[in-house]
Amino acid sequence: MFKRYSITFWATVFVGVVCLSLVGVDVWRSLNARSEQLQEMERLAANVARAMAQQADDTIKAADTALADVVERIETDGQGATPLARLRKQMQWHVANLPQLVGLFVYDQDGRWIVNSRAVLDQTYNNSDREYFIYHRTHTDRGPHVGEPVISRSSGKWIIPVSRRIDRPDGSFGGVALATLDVEYFRRFYQGFDLGARGAVVLVSNGGVLMLRQPYDSERVGGSMRDTELFLHYARQAGAARTGSAFFRSSHDDEVRLNAFRPLEHYPLFVSAALSREEMLERWRRDTFMRSIGVVVLAALIGFFGKRLVNQIRLREQAEKQLREARDALESANRTLERQAMQDGLTGLANRRQFDVTLGNEFSRATRGGGTLAFIMIDVDYFKQYNDLYGHSAGDEVLRAVSKLIRALTPRRPGDLTARYGGEEIGILLPSTDASGAWAVAERIREAVEHLQLPHDGSPFGQVTLSAGVAMLAPRRGEHLAGMLVEAADKALYQAKSQGRNRVCIADSQ
Ligand SMILES: Nc1nc2c(ncn2[C@@H]2O[C@H](COP(=O)(O)OP(=O)(O)OP(=O)(O)O)[C@@H](O)[C@H]2O)c(=O)[nH]1
């Protein structure tokens, strides 16, 4: 499979995979960083919410403890001048020691002040119309009640009323003890948290009234949160699920924020610390953008240099291919040249050079192995006359036709060789052949040429014929030479010529 594709293909694939991996790893890393950033922000918001809830709980608890003390005293000591004077001192002490307290107040059953933490008691104020007063008059429970924020009639500040019911000895409604908490006190605490430029924190009653929001907006204090996604979500939760976080779009400024919400432990309120999603992801976006530029530049560089490398490889491959083709062409040309060097151009038979080499080899082999070596020398009769009569080209044609016939009729054993010996003479070398075998071959060729009946008016036979001389030698070292075989065949040929031509003669054995 690997061989099917070129090295340039694999180099391109490699560069592509490297670039894609680089981008892929960066995308994966960026998504991870985004989710980590969100998780970290979620933890931060949850911690702020916990701190806010704890602070609100502690703040109200401290005021409520003072309130419980006031209720206990007034119910135990009654409303005489002396106990009320002592109670005022006690109330003043509480207010002086609890910075969140604006004041402590006690109202009779009609809503008139009977004692408060102030030095002067102004009888003109009547708070029987306040929500917390109506609540205690109509509810007998003795627990604390956290009311909606109101603007204090005495101080003009936004306050959160925390109140308890005062019972007469017979259990009937005897009035209300009230502690007013300074909204500003909460605000100062909330200002200490850094939730970014677009973050927000809220303190909300379980009834959906906004006690405080930071960034502060006095218009919104005491307003309704009941239609907000945050409140609707929180109101649907119960138990442990009331502590959690979720993204909500703010109805106030349309900002999408991650809200970490949490209820107060002892009072019917909850807090929410919210971080802007856009702001949370801003740093991540900036980092991702910068790194993406780096990765894109790197991938582009790798791609650029990779392409150049691939081009180089392609060029080298092309050069190698051309070299291979040139080498093959050269080898083929060499083979042709070699063949041509050993072949006769006119007849296609082996030439004299090859004949001499083969004769030398076969002679040595026969000498070593004690075998025989036969040789036939063939010569076209009256060829000079043929040339003179029909022209040299026609003579060539005859030579070609005779050669073709001889090649077809010559045995093809290893070592057999038919060669153009020179001029119109053709020699046939037949190793391991005796004289009669060679004579039979020569005679078959002579007959075949005779049967061709090529017209030759210059010959007494009236057609092209040939004569052949056959010689055989069992060469012995030191006694015979290769040339002796040719000489003997030549002599036999001369004999055939002198005996009238168109015949085969065998040389005397040596
Ligand atoms: N057309 C042609 N003629 C050739 C070629 N090589 C040699 N010859 C001619 O062959 C002739 C050989 O003649 P000789 O051997 O003297 O005698 P011959 O005419 O064949 O007569 P005998 O051999 O005595 O029968 C010469 O005329 C050469 O020119 C060749 O390649 N082509």
XYZ file of C-alpha atoms and ligand atoms in Angstrom:
542
model
C 0.000 0.000 0.000
C 2.852 2.381 0.891
C 4.532 1.646 -2.428
C 1.423 2.642 -4.341
C 1.941 6.296 -3.455
C 5.003 8.371 -4.211
C 7.282 9.895 -1.600
C 5.952 13.350 -2.586
C 2.440 12.169 -1.763
C 3.543 10.996 1.688
C 5.580 14.183 2.248
C 2.471 16.239 1.386
C 0.352 14.101 3.712
C 2.959 14.514 6.458
C 3.054 18.314 6.133
C -0.745 18.422 6.031
C -1.059 16.210 9.127
C 1.478 18.349 11.035
C -0.400 21.567 10.162
C -3.798 20.060 10.992
C -2.482 18.594 14.266
C -1.100 21.980 15.220
C -4.439 23.659 14.587
C -6.387 20.755 16.125
C -4.316 20.752 19.330
C -4.719 24.520 19.611
C -8.501 24.349 19.165
C -8.702 21.558 21.749
C -6.480 23.499 24.155
C -8.521 26.679 23.660
C -11.796 24.901 24.374
C -10.231 23.411 27.491
C -8.980 26.820 28.581
C -12.475 28.237 28.024
C -14.124 25.605 30.158
C -11.426 26.040 32.850
C -11.969 29.790 32.794
C -15.709 29.314 33.253
C -15.155 26.824 36.074
C -12.753 29.172 37.817
C -15.226 32.029 37.533
C -18.003 29.789 38.819
C -15.882 28.994 41.875
C -15.140 32.684 42.406
C -18.830 33.639 42.164
C -19.800 30.785 44.518
C -17.213 31.939 47.073
C -18.449 35.522 46.907
C -22.037 34.309 47.342
C -20.994 32.256 50.373
C -19.225 35.244 51.952
C -22.214 37.503 51.245
C -24.719 35.060 52.684
C -22.598 34.526 55.769
C -22.160 38.269 56.298
C -25.882 39.001 55.831
C -26.792 36.157 58.165
C -24.347 37.335 60.850
C -25.418 40.961 60.472
C -29.110 40.229 60.865
C -28.410 37.679 63.621
C -26.545 40.253 65.722
C -29.379 42.782 65.366
C -31.970 40.115 66.049
C -30.139 39.070 69.236
C -30.348 42.655 70.477
C -34.025 42.692 69.491
C -34.748 39.485 71.401
C -33.081 41.084 74.426
C -35.331 44.153 74.124
C -38.484 42.026 73.799
C -37.495 39.906 76.795
C -36.887 42.993 78.972
C -40.059 44.821 78.050
C -42.170 41.695 78.527
C -40.500 40.957 81.873
C -39.970 44.439 83.359
C -43.125 46.105 81.982
C -43.421 49.658 80.631
C -42.826 51.739 83.792
C -40.619 54.860 83.565
C -37.648 53.252 85.323
C -37.497 50.018 83.278
C -37.993 52.026 80.061
C -35.111 54.368 81.039
C -32.886 51.336 81.663
C -34.062 49.761 78.413
C -33.218 52.908 76.430
C -29.681 52.792 77.797
C -29.413 49.159 76.864
C -30.730 49.914 73.369
C -28.279 52.771 72.950
C -25.481 50.430 74.000
C -26.541 47.915 71.306
C -26.717 50.604 68.612
C -23.328 51.955 69.630
C -21.749 48.494 69.393
C -23.445 47.205 66.238
C -22.500 49.389 63.262
C -25.197 47.849 61.061
C -27.920 49.110 63.400
C -29.514 52.479 62.599
C -31.779 52.242 65.603
C -33.835 50.085 67.934
C -37.470 50.966 68.528
C -40.383 49.737 70.577
C -43.984 50.517 69.561
C -47.131 50.033 71.549
C -50.117 48.177 70.161
C -51.202 51.313 68.288
C -47.932 51.946 66.523
C -46.652 54.779 68.730
C -43.044 54.838 69.889
C -42.718 54.092 73.568
C -38.954 53.805 73.695
C -36.090 53.912 71.215
C -32.368 54.133 71.052
C -32.450 57.865 70.383
C -32.034 60.471 73.116
C -35.315 62.211 72.219
C -38.640 60.426 71.889
C -40.754 62.030 69.220
C -44.387 61.032 69.745
C -45.546 62.370 66.408
C -44.310 59.299 64.469
C -46.737 56.460 64.088
C -45.691 53.270 62.347
C -48.898 51.275 62.555
C -49.141 51.438 58.766
C -45.796 49.729 58.211
C -45.794 46.227 56.739
C -43.885 44.678 59.673
C -46.299 46.234 62.212
C -49.327 44.850 60.417
C -47.573 41.483 60.117
C -46.991 41.124 63.894
C -50.436 42.397 64.776
C -51.917 39.665 62.634
C -49.394 36.863 63.354
C -48.759 35.365 66.762
C -45.388 33.739 66.008
C -42.517 34.978 68.149
C -39.737 34.644 65.615
C -37.980 37.491 63.859
C -39.508 39.075 60.780
C -37.398 40.651 58.059
C -39.436 43.250 56.240
C -39.106 44.980 52.912
C -36.592 47.839 52.740
C -38.098 51.220 53.449
C -36.870 54.797 53.807
C -36.677 55.512 57.489
C -39.071 58.149 58.712
C -36.670 59.174 61.400
C -33.328 59.099 59.508
C -34.334 59.349 55.846
C -31.991 56.390 55.031
C -32.813 53.152 53.300
C -33.202 50.598 56.050
C -34.099 46.939 56.363
C -36.536 46.405 59.238
C -36.077 43.351 61.467
C -38.824 43.037 64.015
C -40.331 40.843 66.717
C -43.781 40.790 68.275
C -44.280 41.866 71.915
C -46.943 39.962 73.801
C -48.887 41.145 76.821
C -48.940 38.733 79.768
C -52.264 37.374 78.493
C -50.713 36.626 75.074
C -52.535 39.436 73.247
C -50.706 41.820 70.908
C -48.698 44.330 72.938
C -46.627 46.038 70.313
C -43.535 45.573 68.117
C -39.791 45.751 68.764
C -37.935 46.937 65.686
C -34.287 46.990 64.642
C -33.450 48.960 61.527
C -30.448 47.795 59.539
C -28.534 50.248 57.464
C -28.605 49.268 53.758
C -25.399 51.281 53.411
C -23.661 48.836 55.772
C -24.319 45.950 53.373
C -23.347 48.094 50.440
C -19.966 48.912 51.922
C -19.301 45.207 52.426
C -20.367 44.321 48.870
C -18.146 47.037 47.446
C -15.143 45.083 48.721
C -15.702 42.304 46.146
C -14.163 42.600 42.737
C -16.602 41.060 40.301
C -15.347 42.918 37.287
C -16.752 46.010 35.636
C -19.968 44.263 34.599
C -20.479 41.983 37.622
C -23.317 42.441 40.135
C -24.451 41.153 43.521
C -27.973 41.156 44.925
C -29.622 40.463 48.261
C -33.214 39.359 47.693
C -36.036 38.322 49.997
C -37.625 34.933 49.420
C -40.734 36.884 48.511
C -38.910 38.424 45.557
C -38.160 41.916 46.908
C -34.754 43.390 46.084
C -33.085 44.410 49.347
C -29.893 45.664 47.747
C -27.993 45.569 44.525
C -24.385 46.395 43.902
C -23.680 48.380 41.654
C -26.027 50.448 43.797
C -29.202 51.898 42.400
C -31.412 53.494 45.036
C -34.364 53.444 42.590
C -34.315 49.666 42.562
C -34.091 49.024 46.315
C -37.405 47.567 47.481
C -38.357 46.784 43.883
C -39.749 43.480 42.673
C -37.496 40.695 41.351
C -40.392 38.312 40.819
C -40.252 38.426 37.009
C -36.514 37.950 36.712
C -35.010 34.694 35.430
C -32.892 34.529 38.584
C -35.835 34.704 40.978
C -38.048 32.379 38.947
C -35.248 29.819 38.842
C -34.428 30.186 42.543
C -38.103 29.961 43.561
C -38.427 26.649 41.701
C -35.569 25.095 43.679
C -35.877 23.465 47.079
C -33.444 22.321 49.765
C -29.804 21.927 48.689
C -30.673 22.921 45.109
C -31.156 26.487 46.332
C -27.387 26.714 46.335
C -26.100 26.616 42.794
C -25.274 28.605 39.701
C -26.682 29.255 36.263
C -26.511 31.713 33.384
C -29.321 34.267 33.226
C -29.966 37.284 31.077
C -30.455 40.332 33.283
C -33.818 42.047 32.880
C -32.115 45.194 34.075
C -29.279 45.649 31.577
C -29.685 42.603 29.265
C -26.243 41.316 30.273
C -25.820 37.535 30.394
C -24.276 36.659 33.754
C -23.232 33.566 35.607
C -25.258 33.808 38.848
C -24.076 31.923 41.923
C -27.009 31.958 44.332
C -27.305 30.848 47.925
C -29.909 31.212 50.723
C -29.159 32.744 54.117
C -29.002 30.085 56.811
C -31.436 31.622 59.295
C -33.485 34.235 57.423
C -35.802 34.132 54.383
C -33.379 35.854 52.047
C -30.922 34.776 49.378
C -27.918 36.315 47.717
C -26.566 36.054 44.214
C -23.100 36.962 42.959
C -23.073 37.393 39.183
C -20.210 37.678 36.717
C -20.632 38.880 33.162
C -20.076 36.056 30.686
C -18.620 38.424 28.126
C -16.193 39.800 30.670
C -15.312 36.338 31.937
C -14.397 35.204 28.455
C -12.771 38.437 27.367
C -9.276 37.465 28.570
C -9.715 33.981 27.175
C -10.751 35.472 23.821
C -7.741 37.783 23.787
C -5.343 34.949 24.670
C -6.973 32.616 22.151
C -6.828 35.258 19.442
C -3.131 35.974 20.062
C -2.215 32.305 20.201
C -4.336 31.507 17.148
C -2.388 34.110 15.191
C 0.822 32.418 16.335
C -0.467 28.975 15.383
C -1.750 30.142 12.003
C 1.590 31.821 11.251
C 3.445 28.675 12.350
C 1.156 26.421 10.287
C 1.582 28.763 7.296
C 5.375 28.633 7.663
C 5.357 24.849 7.965
C 2.997 24.676 4.970
C 5.205 27.052 2.957
C 8.491 25.311 3.708
C 6.786 21.920 3.510
C 5.592 22.774 0.002
C 9.087 23.820 -0.986
C 10.453 20.596 0.446
C 7.854 18.569 -1.420
C 8.770 20.452 -4.619
C 12.438 19.646 -4.048
C 11.611 16.002 -3.520
C 9.455 16.017 -6.655
C 12.266 17.613 -8.684
C 14.733 15.067 -7.348
C 12.354 12.247 -8.184
C 11.932 13.605 -11.712
C 15.705 13.936 -12.103
C 16.159 10.367 -10.839
C 13.489 9.125 -13.235
C 15.139 10.923 -16.144
C 18.487 9.481 -15.102
C 16.992 5.998 -14.941
C 15.433 6.451 -18.386
C 18.728 7.770 -19.794
C 20.579 4.813 -18.257
C 18.025 2.338 -19.719
C 18.281 4.000 -23.130
C 22.061 3.843 -22.903
C 22.012 0.195 -21.900
C 19.637 -0.594 -24.723
C 21.843 1.334 -27.177
C 24.857 -0.566 -25.856
C 23.096 -3.857 -26.345
C 22.188 -2.856 -29.900
C 25.762 -1.782 -30.563
C 27.075 -5.000 -29.088
C 24.673 -6.986 -31.193
C 25.586 -4.958 -34.246
C 29.258 -5.446 -33.509
C 28.752 -9.203 -33.568
C 26.226 -9.332 -36.395
C 26.439 -8.978 -40.115
C 24.321 -6.120 -41.359
C 23.276 -7.636 -44.684
C 22.366 -11.191 -43.755
C 21.628 -10.913 -40.043
C 24.034 -13.812 -39.446
C 26.900 -13.639 -36.968
C 29.837 -11.712 -38.399
C 33.395 -12.788 -38.787
C 34.397 -11.351 -35.422
C 31.833 -13.423 -33.544
C 32.718 -16.438 -35.620
C 36.382 -16.143 -34.637
C 35.492 -15.787 -30.911
C 33.075 -18.730 -31.006
C 35.488 -20.908 -32.989
C 38.219 -20.185 -30.410
C 35.899 -21.065 -27.501
C 34.488 -24.222 -29.065
C 37.921 -25.359 -30.181
C 39.221 -25.045 -26.604
C 36.168 -26.816 -25.241
C 36.528 -29.693 -27.716
C 40.252 -29.921 -26.921
C 39.549 -30.096 -23.183
C 36.562 -32.454 -23.449
C 37.971 -34.680 -26.183
C 34.965 -33.929 -28.423
C 34.704 -33.215 -32.132
C 34.183 -30.002 -34.033
C 32.720 -29.839 -37.544
C 32.737 -26.904 -39.930
C 30.938 -26.256 -43.192
C 32.154 -23.595 -45.613
C 29.478 -22.583 -48.143
C 30.060 -20.483 -51.275
C 27.498 -19.330 -53.882
C 28.485 -20.572 -57.352
C 29.256 -18.116 -60.122
C 28.365 -15.226 -57.894
C 30.645 -12.820 -59.648
C 28.709 -13.500 -62.844
C 25.461 -12.989 -60.982
C 26.599 -9.598 -59.769
C 27.771 -8.681 -63.200
C 24.542 -9.819 -64.771
C 21.903 -8.693 -62.310
C 23.638 -5.988 -60.358
C 25.133 -5.815 -56.924
C 21.788 -5.196 -55.139
C 20.270 -8.289 -56.688
C 23.411 -10.133 -55.505
C 22.698 -8.854 -52.010
C 19.134 -10.169 -52.240
C 20.427 -13.614 -53.177
C 22.836 -13.554 -50.244
C 19.966 -12.568 -47.928
C 17.694 -15.336 -49.268
C 20.394 -17.992 -49.034
C 21.310 -16.855 -45.508
C 17.696 -17.045 -44.383
C 17.456 -20.573 -45.741
C 20.718 -21.618 -44.131
C 19.638 -20.208 -40.775
C 16.383 -22.137 -40.992
C 18.113 -25.400 -41.809
C 21.031 -25.157 -39.379
C 20.704 -27.118 -36.084
C 20.208 -24.918 -33.066
C 22.169 -26.748 -30.413
C 24.288 -24.770 -27.985
C 27.540 -23.859 -29.680
C 26.135 -24.125 -33.238
C 26.839 -20.948 -35.135
C 26.082 -19.703 -38.646
C 28.273 -16.773 -39.700
C 29.088 -14.757 -42.754
C 32.690 -15.740 -43.092
C 33.596 -13.166 -45.712
C 32.254 -11.952 -49.063
C 29.698 -14.464 -50.285
C 31.104 -17.252 -48.069
C 29.024 -18.551 -45.150
C 30.468 -20.787 -42.433
C 28.560 -23.130 -40.126
C 30.266 -24.309 -36.932
C 28.817 -27.514 -35.436
C 30.435 -28.685 -32.158
C 30.131 -32.371 -31.165
C 29.192 -33.263 -34.725
C 30.957 -35.815 -36.910
C 31.765 -35.376 -40.605
C 28.743 -37.293 -41.925
C 26.375 -35.260 -39.697
C 27.895 -32.015 -40.968
C 27.777 -33.311 -44.546
C 24.037 -34.090 -44.130
C 23.429 -30.516 -42.957
C 25.392 -29.069 -45.872
C 23.671 -31.302 -48.368
C 20.224 -30.367 -47.021
C 21.121 -26.673 -47.483
C 22.467 -27.238 -50.978
C 19.291 -29.081 -51.984
C 17.077 -26.422 -50.477
C 18.869 -23.669 -52.449
C 18.569 -25.757 -55.563
C 14.833 -26.038 -54.904
C 14.552 -22.295 -54.632
C 15.304 -22.209 -58.369
C 16.535 -18.635 -58.356
C 17.334 -17.866 -62.041
C 20.993 -17.330 -62.876
C 21.722 -17.015 -66.543
C 25.427 -16.744 -65.882
C 25.560 -20.239 -64.438
C 25.587 -23.455 -66.477
C 22.882 -24.675 -64.023
C 20.659 -21.764 -65.059
C 19.866 -21.092 -61.421
C 21.570 -20.110 -58.202
C 23.422 -23.022 -56.610
C 26.018 -23.359 -53.951
C 28.964 -25.550 -53.112
C 30.127 -26.547 -49.630
C 33.252 -27.999 -48.071
C 32.898 -30.003 -44.832
C 35.699 -30.669 -42.356
C 35.750 -32.383 -38.967
C 38.405 -32.328 -36.268
C 38.900 -34.028 -32.888
C 41.413 -31.455 -31.690
C 44.361 -32.445 -29.544
C 46.450 -29.999 -27.628
C 49.743 -29.182 -29.239
C 48.762 -30.918 -32.449
C 45.900 -28.917 -33.906
C 45.011 -25.270 -34.335
C 41.541 -23.798 -34.923
C 42.666 -22.424 -38.305
C 43.368 -25.953 -39.501
C 39.651 -26.776 -39.403
C 38.780 -23.757 -41.567
C 41.615 -24.504 -43.918
C 40.445 -28.088 -44.338
C 36.852 -26.956 -45.008
C 38.164 -24.400 -47.468
C 40.111 -27.105 -49.257
C 37.043 -29.320 -49.433
C 35.114 -26.355 -50.838
C 37.792 -25.843 -53.460
C 37.450 -29.519 -54.290
C 33.654 -29.139 -54.674
C 34.212 -26.187 -56.955
C 36.736 -27.991 -59.079
C 34.503 -31.053 -59.313
C 31.857 -28.966 -61.037
C 30.154 -26.987 -58.207
C 26.621 -27.468 -56.739
C 27.959 -30.203 -54.490
C 29.280 -30.920 -50.998
C 32.766 -32.375 -50.427
C 34.246 -33.688 -47.229
C 37.850 -32.966 -46.378
C 40.215 -35.820 -45.645
C 40.160 -36.480 -41.912
C 43.208 -35.280 -40.007
N 26.397 -8.617 -54.197
C 27.421 -8.935 -53.422
N 28.478 -9.505 -53.927
C 29.555 -9.858 -53.150
C 29.491 -9.631 -51.766
N 30.667 -10.078 -51.204
C 31.409 -10.566 -52.215
N 30.759 -10.452 -53.430
C 31.143 -10.809 -54.712
O 31.219 -12.216 -54.824
C 32.083 -12.539 -55.844
C 32.932 -13.690 -55.477
O 33.456 -14.195 -56.590
P 34.467 -15.379 -56.587
O 34.589 -16.033 -55.306
O 35.782 -14.844 -57.176
O 33.924 -16.422 -57.693
P 32.485 -16.825 -58.057
O 32.038 -15.855 -59.089
O 31.649 -17.003 -56.899
O 32.786 -18.190 -58.689
P 33.054 -19.491 -57.901
O 33.180 -19.208 -56.490
O 34.337 -20.002 -58.478
O 31.896 -20.295 -58.306
C 32.887 -11.267 -56.124
O 32.481 -10.753 -57.376
C 32.528 -10.324 -55.053
O 32.482 -8.998 -55.478
C 28.341 -8.989 -51.249
O 28.227 -8.739 -50.095
N 27.360 -8.707 -52.135
